[in-house]
XYZ file of C-alpha atoms in Angstrom:
708
model
C 0.052 0.058 0.121
C 1.352 3.525 -1.083
C 1.997 6.001 2.026
C -0.041 9.118 1.459
C 0.339 12.318 3.415
C -1.054 15.686 3.318
C 0.805 19.011 3.782
C -0.330 22.696 4.281
C 1.600 25.003 2.369
C 1.099 28.501 0.852
C 0.660 29.405 -2.810
C 4.121 31.209 -3.564
C 2.734 33.321 -6.552
C 2.871 36.934 -7.098
C -0.926 37.353 -6.646
C -2.778 39.159 -3.828
C -4.874 36.234 -2.506
C -1.807 33.984 -1.072
C -3.853 30.762 -1.053
C -3.473 28.169 1.941
C -3.185 24.917 0.101
C -3.424 20.993 0.848
C -0.797 19.006 -0.965
C -1.291 15.274 -1.060
C 2.364 13.420 -1.019
C 2.752 9.614 -2.090
C 5.946 8.185 -2.056
C 7.555 11.469 -2.301
C 5.758 12.742 -5.048
C 3.137 15.373 -5.170
C -0.045 13.597 -6.478
C -2.855 16.250 -5.798
C -3.098 19.653 -4.902
C -6.568 21.444 -3.444
C -7.395 24.466 -1.510
C -7.457 24.421 2.336
C -11.132 24.922 3.331
C -9.926 26.026 6.712
C -8.525 29.426 5.629
C -10.585 32.427 6.544
C -10.111 34.251 3.301
C -9.461 31.698 0.667
C -11.765 29.122 1.985
C -10.590 26.289 -0.089
C -10.581 27.770 -3.559
C -7.861 27.665 -5.995
C -7.568 29.270 -9.527
C -6.438 27.528 -12.693
C -2.778 28.376 -12.392
C -2.452 26.470 -9.071
C -4.637 23.767 -10.068
C -1.892 22.905 -13.152
C 1.095 23.740 -10.744
C 2.400 19.949 -10.512
C 3.177 20.686 -14.358
C 5.941 22.951 -13.313
C 6.897 20.588 -10.259
C 7.502 17.718 -12.593
C 7.863 19.572 -15.974
C 10.162 17.624 -18.444
C 12.283 20.877 -18.989
C 12.872 21.390 -15.156
C 16.410 22.482 -14.297
C 17.553 19.963 -11.712
C 21.314 20.304 -11.763
C 23.959 23.354 -12.190
C 25.012 23.998 -15.724
C 27.657 26.054 -17.498
C 27.283 27.513 -21.154
C 29.447 25.769 -23.766
C 28.299 27.939 -26.896
C 27.103 31.364 -27.913
C 24.560 33.314 -25.820
C 21.100 33.655 -26.750
C 18.144 31.413 -27.951
C 19.065 27.827 -28.371
C 21.953 28.273 -25.788
C 23.883 24.870 -25.112
C 25.011 23.968 -21.570
C 26.892 21.246 -19.884
C 26.327 19.869 -16.543
C 28.791 20.989 -13.750
C 28.764 20.148 -10.055
C 27.564 22.881 -7.224
C 31.325 23.338 -6.376
C 32.398 24.357 -9.707
C 29.320 26.532 -10.441
C 29.567 28.310 -7.163
C 33.576 28.723 -7.392
C 33.000 30.308 -10.885
C 30.349 32.659 -9.667
C 32.535 33.812 -6.575
C 35.561 34.037 -8.685
C 33.849 36.541 -11.097
C 32.474 38.410 -8.482
C 35.908 39.248 -6.771
C 37.553 39.953 -10.237
C 34.636 42.346 -10.815
C 35.177 43.971 -7.437
C 39.048 44.330 -7.988
C 38.975 45.785 -11.494
C 35.727 47.885 -11.593
C 34.418 47.908 -7.843
C 31.616 45.917 -6.313
C 29.151 48.054 -7.925
C 29.926 46.397 -11.400
C 27.898 43.673 -9.755
C 23.853 43.911 -9.858
C 21.503 41.635 -8.402
C 18.264 41.191 -10.286
C 15.439 39.618 -8.379
C 11.316 40.091 -7.991
C 8.595 37.988 -7.060
C 9.196 34.501 -8.649
C 8.340 33.626 -4.820
C 6.647 35.603 -2.423
C 7.838 33.945 0.535
C 9.706 36.376 2.866
C 12.570 34.391 3.676
C 13.623 33.212 0.105
C 12.220 36.483 -1.678
C 14.606 38.467 0.436
C 17.700 36.082 1.070
C 20.108 37.792 -1.225
C 19.558 41.295 0.402
C 22.193 40.759 3.191
C 24.748 39.139 0.641
C 24.641 41.802 -1.704
C 24.552 44.486 0.769
C 27.737 42.923 2.579
C 29.582 42.629 -0.979
C 29.037 45.891 -1.755
C 27.001 45.324 -5.070
C 24.781 48.004 -6.614
C 21.318 48.134 -5.019
C 18.342 47.285 -6.867
C 15.116 49.191 -6.610
C 12.113 46.859 -6.929
C 9.328 48.582 -7.918
C 7.597 46.510 -10.623
C 4.232 45.798 -8.657
C 2.972 47.853 -6.108
C 5.680 51.033 -5.650
C 3.324 53.439 -7.631
C 0.108 52.627 -5.738
C 1.412 52.384 -2.536
C 2.967 56.092 -3.165
C -0.586 57.073 -4.180
C -1.900 55.598 -1.046
C 0.744 56.884 1.053
C 0.008 60.631 -0.049
C -3.781 59.976 0.813
C -4.147 57.530 3.301
C -0.864 57.133 5.123
C -0.038 53.636 4.133
C -0.642 50.845 2.032
C -3.813 49.795 3.596
C -7.592 49.474 3.007
C -10.904 47.874 4.208
C -10.750 43.984 4.237
C -12.120 42.808 1.121
C -14.357 40.152 2.909
C -16.550 43.184 4.138
C -17.658 43.355 0.502
C -20.257 40.648 1.476
C -22.076 43.481 3.446
C -21.869 46.086 0.894
C -24.673 47.334 -1.086
C -22.841 48.832 -3.927
C -19.437 47.354 -5.168
C -17.161 49.138 -7.871
C -14.303 46.962 -9.552
C -12.126 49.499 -10.656
C -9.453 48.640 -13.075
C -9.409 44.986 -11.805
C -10.535 41.582 -13.262
C -11.020 39.505 -10.128
C -12.270 36.503 -12.235
C -8.612 36.198 -13.458
C -6.544 37.820 -11.056
C -8.152 37.875 -7.357
C -10.647 35.272 -7.313
C -11.067 34.679 -3.653
C -12.958 37.966 -3.315
C -15.842 36.512 -5.744
C -17.565 34.690 -2.941
C -17.742 37.777 -0.801
C -19.044 39.803 -3.985
C -21.533 37.058 -4.820
C -22.815 37.234 -1.202
C -23.339 40.859 -1.423
C -25.422 40.655 -4.832
C -27.405 37.914 -3.280
C -28.762 40.560 -0.755
C -29.392 43.053 -3.593
C -25.896 44.700 -3.950
C -25.158 46.235 -7.470
C -21.652 45.406 -8.964
C -20.206 47.540 -11.441
C -16.792 47.350 -13.190
C -14.865 50.133 -14.385
C -12.067 49.040 -16.940
C -10.502 49.663 -20.259
C -12.053 46.467 -21.874
C -14.771 44.114 -21.035
C -13.024 41.045 -19.596
C -14.148 37.935 -17.961
C -15.371 39.997 -14.567
C -17.106 42.833 -16.455
C -19.107 40.287 -18.558
C -20.497 38.869 -14.840
C -21.055 42.415 -13.460
C -24.549 44.258 -13.517
C -22.796 47.058 -15.187
C -19.750 47.877 -17.350
C -18.287 51.179 -17.771
C -15.524 51.497 -20.538
C -12.878 54.255 -19.412
C -9.959 55.343 -21.790
C -6.803 54.091 -20.415
C -4.986 56.374 -18.088
C -7.955 58.886 -17.362
C -9.571 56.992 -14.256
C -8.737 60.197 -12.039
C -10.784 62.447 -14.345
C -13.605 59.828 -13.977
C -13.403 60.034 -10.237
C -12.999 63.705 -10.117
C -16.246 63.976 -12.264
C -18.123 61.629 -9.832
C -16.803 63.907 -6.846
C -17.982 66.928 -8.465
C -21.498 65.327 -8.458
C -21.379 64.093 -5.284
C -20.333 67.692 -3.700
C -22.774 69.275 -6.131
C -25.775 67.514 -5.016
C -25.003 67.305 -1.532
C -24.435 63.355 -1.439
C -21.467 63.569 1.032
C -20.926 62.781 4.892
C -20.061 66.324 6.276
C -19.527 64.883 9.859
C -16.864 62.274 8.566
C -15.202 64.897 6.102
C -14.931 67.244 9.258
C -13.421 65.026 11.326
C -11.214 62.756 9.356
C -10.232 64.452 6.346
C -7.854 67.512 5.599
C -8.125 69.909 2.662
C -11.738 69.593 1.967
C -12.282 73.172 0.562
C -9.198 73.243 -1.527
C -10.687 69.871 -3.027
C -14.387 71.615 -3.493
C -12.516 74.274 -5.541
C -10.754 71.791 -7.789
C -13.698 69.765 -8.502
C -15.103 72.946 -10.175
C -12.868 72.161 -12.882
C -14.288 68.633 -13.467
C -17.901 68.960 -14.363
C -19.259 65.562 -16.010
C -19.008 67.093 -19.310
C -15.159 67.388 -19.071
C -14.941 63.988 -17.511
C -16.833 62.813 -20.880
C -14.239 64.686 -22.912
C -11.395 63.108 -21.150
C -12.787 59.637 -20.466
C -15.078 58.829 -22.818
C -17.670 58.108 -20.458
C -20.966 60.059 -21.237
C -21.649 62.608 -18.697
C -24.972 61.225 -17.882
C -23.278 58.093 -17.054
C -20.754 60.001 -15.095
C -23.738 61.298 -13.042
C -25.380 58.046 -12.953
C -22.418 56.403 -11.172
C -22.058 59.075 -8.876
C -25.519 59.372 -7.432
C -25.481 55.434 -6.838
C -22.586 55.658 -5.107
C -23.568 58.584 -3.112
C -26.975 57.123 -2.096
C -25.455 53.714 -1.276
C -25.501 52.454 2.579
C -22.006 51.237 2.250
C -19.999 51.389 -1.133
C -16.905 49.454 -1.541
C -14.346 50.381 -4.169
C -11.841 47.308 -5.147
C -8.951 49.201 -6.754
C -6.759 47.227 -9.320
C -2.926 47.525 -9.081
C -2.798 47.617 -12.846
C -4.210 51.477 -12.479
C -1.095 52.394 -11.101
C 0.972 51.280 -14.013
C 0.506 54.343 -16.103
C 2.946 57.190 -16.423
C 0.034 59.084 -14.043
C -0.713 55.975 -12.176
C -0.017 57.138 -8.334
C -1.886 60.234 -8.866
C -5.019 57.960 -10.227
C -4.834 55.636 -7.518
C -4.748 58.736 -5.016
C -7.584 60.328 -6.383
C -9.933 57.176 -6.371
C -8.785 56.795 -3.068
C -10.311 60.183 -1.909
C -14.000 59.049 -3.436
C -14.935 56.931 -0.076
C -13.981 59.734 2.133
C -16.438 62.116 0.685
C -19.253 59.625 1.664
C -17.735 58.427 4.843
C -17.407 54.967 3.443
C -14.180 53.971 5.275
C -15.970 53.735 8.385
C -19.086 52.113 7.176
C -19.464 48.210 7.578
C -19.145 46.746 4.519
C -17.792 50.110 2.858
C -14.522 51.567 2.098
C -11.762 50.780 -0.407
C -9.184 48.398 -0.795
C -5.986 48.202 -3.144
C -3.035 46.553 -1.233
C -2.404 45.438 2.391
C 1.208 45.660 2.656
C 1.284 47.964 5.327
C -0.277 45.679 7.677
C 2.435 43.116 8.532
C 5.032 45.087 10.591
C 8.023 42.683 9.779
C 11.436 43.601 10.715
C 12.938 43.163 7.455
C 16.136 45.482 7.831
C 17.111 42.838 10.567
C 17.224 40.203 8.032
C 18.356 42.384 4.892
C 20.994 44.375 6.566
C 21.016 47.817 4.740
C 23.586 48.927 7.037
C 25.984 46.679 5.582
C 26.150 48.513 1.920
C 28.475 51.021 1.885
C 27.630 54.704 2.050
C 26.755 56.166 -1.460
C 26.354 53.040 -3.385
C 24.218 53.539 -6.456
C 20.668 52.211 -6.461
C 19.340 50.866 -10.039
C 15.740 50.754 -10.540
C 14.580 47.408 -11.767
C 12.426 49.317 -14.557
C 15.792 50.848 -16.108
C 17.809 47.411 -16.055
C 18.004 47.799 -19.639
C 19.577 50.851 -19.452
C 22.075 49.576 -16.961
C 23.008 46.696 -18.971
C 23.549 48.864 -22.307
C 25.758 51.425 -20.424
C 22.717 54.463 -20.760
C 22.998 54.993 -16.952
C 26.339 55.798 -16.547
C 28.600 54.819 -13.474
C 30.562 51.881 -13.169
C 29.768 49.133 -15.991
C 27.577 46.168 -15.036
C 30.052 43.242 -15.231
C 28.417 40.558 -13.420
C 24.317 39.974 -13.315
C 22.944 37.665 -10.606
C 19.293 36.837 -11.643
C 17.068 34.837 -9.257
C 13.327 34.281 -9.006
C 12.812 36.694 -11.924
C 12.481 36.166 -15.415
C 14.063 39.223 -16.562
C 14.365 38.698 -20.321
C 10.204 38.165 -20.523
C 9.040 40.680 -17.743
C 11.040 43.725 -17.454
C 10.088 46.921 -19.595
C 11.829 47.548 -23.024
C 12.678 43.987 -23.283
C 14.801 44.714 -26.423
C 17.149 46.626 -24.555
C 17.219 44.008 -21.927
C 18.058 41.421 -24.190
C 20.991 43.554 -26.001
C 22.331 43.883 -22.660
C 22.310 40.246 -21.960
C 23.935 39.457 -24.926
C 27.162 41.496 -24.143
C 30.165 39.072 -24.142
C 31.945 40.789 -21.245
C 28.852 40.443 -19.146
C 29.102 37.104 -16.690
C 25.372 36.319 -15.657
C 24.164 33.770 -13.109
C 20.581 32.483 -13.364
C 18.765 30.632 -10.330
C 15.939 29.258 -12.106
C 13.266 26.340 -11.796
C 12.519 26.208 -15.775
C 14.512 27.151 -18.610
C 13.476 30.561 -19.151
C 14.372 33.242 -21.745
C 16.604 34.631 -19.302
C 18.425 30.859 -18.943
C 19.552 31.430 -22.513
C 22.046 34.358 -21.711
C 23.428 32.816 -18.649
C 26.953 31.693 -18.205
C 26.039 29.680 -15.073
C 22.517 28.303 -14.343
C 21.572 26.917 -10.684
C 18.650 24.784 -10.029
C 16.045 26.252 -7.917
C 13.198 24.409 -5.921
C 9.730 24.938 -6.111
C 7.574 25.985 -3.133
C 6.588 22.510 -2.309
C 10.544 21.547 -1.972
C 11.188 24.900 -0.046
C 9.984 26.047 3.345
C 9.044 29.539 4.021
C 6.520 32.003 5.741
C 4.129 34.350 3.908
C 2.282 37.671 4.098
C 0.013 38.937 1.441
C -0.769 42.116 -0.413
C -4.359 41.226 -0.929
C -5.531 40.136 2.491
C -4.853 40.211 5.954
C -3.177 36.703 7.022
C 0.401 35.347 7.879
C 0.775 31.883 6.293
C 3.413 29.253 6.814
C 4.979 26.504 4.409
C 7.153 24.024 5.964
C 7.603 22.268 2.697
C 6.096 18.884 1.368
C 8.716 17.080 -0.624
C 12.464 17.086 -0.807
C 14.023 19.301 -3.543
C 14.336 17.857 -7.184
C 17.646 16.836 -8.347
C 20.344 19.031 -6.795
C 17.992 22.232 -6.414
C 18.817 24.550 -3.551
C 16.838 27.708 -2.294
C 17.760 31.346 -2.654
C 18.616 30.917 1.441
C 21.016 28.050 0.684
C 22.554 29.605 -2.404
C 23.447 32.839 -0.876
C 24.893 31.319 2.644
C 27.136 28.961 0.259
C 28.185 32.175 -1.683
C 29.156 34.154 1.545
C 31.217 31.130 2.747
C 32.991 31.278 -0.701
C 33.677 35.150 -0.242
C 34.947 34.831 3.291
C 31.925 36.691 4.880
C 32.215 35.849 8.393
C 28.943 37.514 9.696
C 26.795 35.028 11.868
C 23.745 35.784 9.953
C 25.080 33.891 6.951
C 25.226 30.665 9.416
C 21.846 31.005 11.042
C 19.043 28.397 10.249
C 16.240 29.354 8.070
C 13.731 29.344 10.937
C 16.103 31.511 13.249
C 15.862 34.117 10.538
C 12.195 33.795 10.470
C 11.925 34.300 14.289
C 14.115 37.310 13.986
C 12.038 38.896 11.419
C 8.669 38.482 13.384
C 10.513 39.676 16.682
C 8.625 43.199 16.847
C 7.166 44.834 19.942
C 3.846 44.812 17.758
C 4.118 41.227 16.705
C 4.986 40.172 19.993
C 1.859 42.068 21.689
C -0.523 40.412 19.104
C 1.180 36.668 20.003
C 2.402 36.649 16.534
C 5.291 34.484 16.804
C 6.939 31.562 14.781
C 5.781 29.188 17.507
C 2.175 30.462 17.181
C 2.333 30.427 13.293
C 3.697 26.615 13.293
C 0.659 26.013 15.726
C -2.054 27.725 13.870
C -0.794 27.700 10.442
C -2.311 31.298 9.646
C -2.517 34.398 11.870
C -4.364 37.702 10.977
C -2.195 40.757 11.248
C -2.485 42.647 14.192
C -5.150 45.508 13.020
C -8.657 46.197 12.762
C -8.939 44.862 9.131
C -12.574 45.886 8.666
C -11.709 49.372 9.353
C -7.767 50.180 9.713
C -8.522 53.731 9.910
C -11.059 53.767 12.921
C -8.585 55.520 15.150
C -7.129 57.965 12.470
C -4.969 57.926 9.481
C -1.207 57.034 9.501
C -0.760 60.657 7.645
C 1.342 63.458 8.810
C -2.159 65.150 9.951
C -3.708 61.885 11.036
C -6.581 62.316 8.572
C -7.096 61.567 5.052
C -5.600 64.028 2.872
C -7.382 65.455 -0.047
C -4.457 68.116 0.266
C -1.026 66.956 0.559
C 1.379 69.000 1.799
C 4.198 66.402 1.198
C 3.225 66.207 -2.316
C 3.666 70.237 -2.600
C 7.104 69.918 -1.362
C 7.889 67.381 -3.818
C 6.796 70.056 -6.511
C 3.647 67.875 -7.239
C 0.062 68.879 -7.617
C -0.832 68.689 -3.724
C -4.723 67.952 -4.847
C -6.009 65.060 -7.040
C -5.843 65.863 -10.876
C -6.198 64.373 -13.928
C -2.560 64.457 -15.599
C -2.470 63.715 -19.208
C -0.127 61.169 -20.504
C 2.631 62.357 -22.544
C 2.274 59.131 -24.536
C -1.088 59.385 -25.053
C -3.762 60.672 -27.150
C -4.337 64.020 -25.111
C -0.901 65.224 -26.224
C -1.185 67.495 -29.342
C 2.011 65.896 -30.722
C -0.006 62.808 -31.114
C -3.226 64.168 -32.652
C -4.559 62.626 -35.894
C -1.915 60.215 -36.168
C -4.655 57.111 -35.525
C -2.250 55.730 -32.534
C -3.766 53.222 -30.275
C -3.381 52.951 -26.718
C -2.122 49.562 -26.098
C -2.459 47.937 -22.693
C -1.099 44.432 -21.596
C -3.338 42.826 -19.133
C -2.707 39.381 -17.371
C -3.522 36.167 -19.099
C -5.864 33.917 -17.222
C -3.788 30.844 -17.008
C -0.574 32.323 -16.424
C 0.713 34.379 -13.686
C 2.744 36.994 -15.449
C 5.500 34.535 -16.924
C 4.750 31.866 -14.340
C 3.149 28.705 -16.054
C 4.424 29.263 -19.641
C 5.256 26.186 -21.011
C 3.073 24.267 -19.000
C 0.985 21.939 -21.070
C -2.527 22.522 -19.582
C -1.785 26.060 -18.898
C -0.663 26.848 -22.718
C -3.623 24.764 -23.797
C -6.173 26.723 -21.695
C -4.871 30.113 -22.561
C -4.702 29.507 -26.057
C -2.714 31.568 -28.978
C -1.672 34.951 -27.759
C -3.795 37.578 -29.911
C -3.933 41.251 -30.391
C -7.482 42.310 -29.534
C -9.058 45.300 -31.599
C -12.330 46.998 -32.127
C -14.065 45.896 -35.600
C -13.523 49.640 -36.617
C -10.377 50.026 -35.689
C -9.364 46.611 -37.567
C -11.507 47.475 -40.571
C -9.895 51.351 -41.115
C -6.258 49.292 -40.861
C -7.095 46.527 -43.430
C -6.695 43.956 -40.697
C -9.050 40.639 -40.546
C -9.802 38.081 -38.013
C -6.813 35.728 -37.430
C -4.264 37.385 -39.847
C -0.753 38.406 -38.432
C -0.551 42.024 -37.301
C 2.541 43.941 -36.505
C 2.195 46.028 -33.484
C 4.855 48.740 -33.183
C 5.615 51.079 -30.338
C 8.568 53.616 -29.810
C 10.535 50.838 -28.457
C 9.913 48.004 -30.699
C 7.429 45.715 -32.599
C 5.992 42.262 -32.186
C 3.508 40.231 -34.505
C 0.538 38.527 -33.036
C -2.896 37.255 -34.828
C -5.740 39.401 -34.569
C -8.791 38.873 -32.748
C -11.680 41.393 -33.680
C -13.889 42.156 -30.851
C -16.580 44.606 -29.641
C -15.132 43.699 -26.102
C -12.470 46.489 -26.781
C -13.487 49.830 -27.114
C -12.171 52.019 -30.180
C -8.768 53.476 -29.872
C -7.782 50.690 -27.393
C -5.384 47.571 -28.479
C -5.393 44.517 -25.804
C -2.813 41.808 -25.727
C -3.298 39.851 -22.698
C -0.599 37.821 -20.835
C 3.574 37.460 -20.950
C 4.569 34.737 -22.998
C 8.459 33.667 -23.105
C 9.738 34.313 -26.526
C 9.885 30.711 -27.407
C 5.992 30.735 -27.084
C 5.587 33.775 -29.192
C 4.894 33.431 -32.956
C 7.812 35.392 -33.571
C 9.998 34.965 -30.866
C 9.304 38.353 -29.139
C 7.523 39.085 -26.005
C 4.955 41.891 -25.353
C 7.731 43.882 -23.400
C 9.733 44.503 -26.568
C 6.592 47.321 -26.695
C 7.063 48.476 -23.333
C 9.167 51.794 -22.102
C 11.702 52.139 -19.219
C 9.556 55.354 -18.147
C 8.831 55.668 -14.554
C 5.584 56.811 -13.029
C 4.769 59.864 -11.571
C 5.310 58.744 -8.051
C 7.018 55.556 -6.608
C 9.322 55.036 -9.618
C 7.070 52.334 -10.910
C 6.865 50.810 -14.347
C 4.595 52.403 -17.120
C 3.540 48.953 -18.765
C 0.184 50.431 -20.022
C 1.242 53.634 -21.233
C 1.972 52.783 -24.744
C 0.877 54.306 -27.880
C 1.055 51.839 -30.668
C 0.448 51.382 -34.600
C -0.967 48.247 -36.154
C -0.702 47.100 -39.562
C -0.362 43.936 -41.614
C 2.555 42.005 -40.717
C 3.778 42.139 -44.294
C 3.504 45.824 -44.785
C 6.357 48.422 -44.678
C 5.671 49.040 -41.330
C 6.606 45.531 -40.352
C 10.179 45.808 -41.569
C 12.967 45.296 -38.903
C 14.883 48.104 -37.935
C 14.461 51.472 -36.039
C 10.746 52.163 -34.373
C 8.419 53.642 -36.988
C 7.386 56.085 -33.885
C 9.428 59.080 -32.883
C 9.916 60.499 -29.424
C 11.974 57.594 -28.003
C 12.818 60.008 -25.022
C 9.118 60.687 -23.950
C 8.814 62.262 -20.727
C 6.717 60.439 -18.265
C 3.602 63.013 -18.146
C 2.976 66.365 -19.012
C 1.631 69.246 -16.340
C -1.429 68.894 -14.718
C -4.309 71.279 -15.890
């Protein structure tokens, strides 16, 4: 009889839900994976991405041993198997050489969210700080939205999404939870069963929009103007909570004057939402008992993204929704957990004045466009850099440099592996213990592992401890055990008072963060004033508009330089069966997702002579790709949609969608502008499709123009 065991773990994917999972293991092999019904938030549900995750654990192309490249860099690169000792010795030797010849800043770590486990995600920080390497500013996901929330609410906090079950009016703004946040759907459905109305506001009609009571299409990057138009109506018609405004907000009179500039007619001109619809949205929202706004992070991935987030976050304050049971707003929960990451990452070990490189600008760093010491050693871990970083063409050109020594620590053979000199095998979450927080709910979680590492895989934590030993780092941090480090990170006065310790987490498996998750702002806001700040003096001191505003995109149709050129606003939302690049290549995921396509409105396709299924070349100021066309009225006129991030090997022309994106930074938070793209679309065989320089001008487009 085969021995069967069940292990409780946490999903490691870069997703807001951080699901609790139950893995069935027979004879050392994961044979089943299901949701944990005991978790208060995820309640036993799992998405299609996790349902097929065993395709990754047991992928035929799984990297199981260290390897060294033996031929040219790039697609089709060949490798030979080596020992861990050979691989680590080679990496350590090149780091020593680079430090001696060009300084330690010539070494650059690149990592992001291939795992969301606190220990392994951050395991490289202290190593590279001790080494004196260039520091990486990791801003791809929540940096801009956190900046917008910080300026308004004071922290990355919001009313718990479970509270939506008690709401009577729900706005899903810039989010597609059926694809990216499925565990809030039961709460939404519970509210609908009690009569709540659900409205989706987004740039195209996606899965969730098709399930909602109403869908409001808005032009990309104009959401702040829609929110301001709604607020204009709320104030004009007295649909506001003056008691809440007087007690818990700052700058209402200044905001009221600003709102005079945004009547519904102006909102219509900017957003494309009819003025009557703006008024209807505002009245329904203002008359609701407990309206709830679930904002998506994608809103912040425009050049004006932080201001969009800040502006929408003001809306619930006008009606007092933050204090109402079932009401409020949520975007992220990163400000809730209170970990002592500095004790783990040791930022004080980094020499004073060490340069910081933004992950958005890695393409510039690798091609010498940032100045400073050249990057001579690149260490990439839990990040599919060649596929997911902006301006992938620049990243790829940098990775092709013969004088760049690249180490890649990976589970599967990604695009980035093609450019590596040394490849190190990494474990999946089923093989690698860790603990977790979340950016979409308020629970700590624990994963103590379920199976031994496959092949010779080693975790980030192990790899950096071994490298530290080879480089002679004698600090005791590099010799402490994994769970010793976890205990230190959790050892803060606030967490101790709440009884949140490693021992308690091991006993209970998940613990709620120590705050009132239904209303984190019941005792005030963590802003300088203690109030929600309609007017932000801090932003004013930064030279930014201190009030909510619509800031037109420089790379957008409101810029006169692009008037009459017939450009499309290109948005790159998530695919349904992949988590960014995770899941690429899995047989079931690939089958479920199908062929990656360009989505266009019928009139836009007709005007360009494009037909369903034909290959279309999409071109921006950065580069071009070819995708087959899907003609659909789910996409408004003037907008182009390409869902998902595919590895180049799974793209029809060998190029991923980030060939089209820029290295521009958002207005606050220095995040990426993945969704701020003006594009041309033409038949793939047309002159537009020739290889060479981009057809568009203005490669050095600034992030934004001035607010009106």
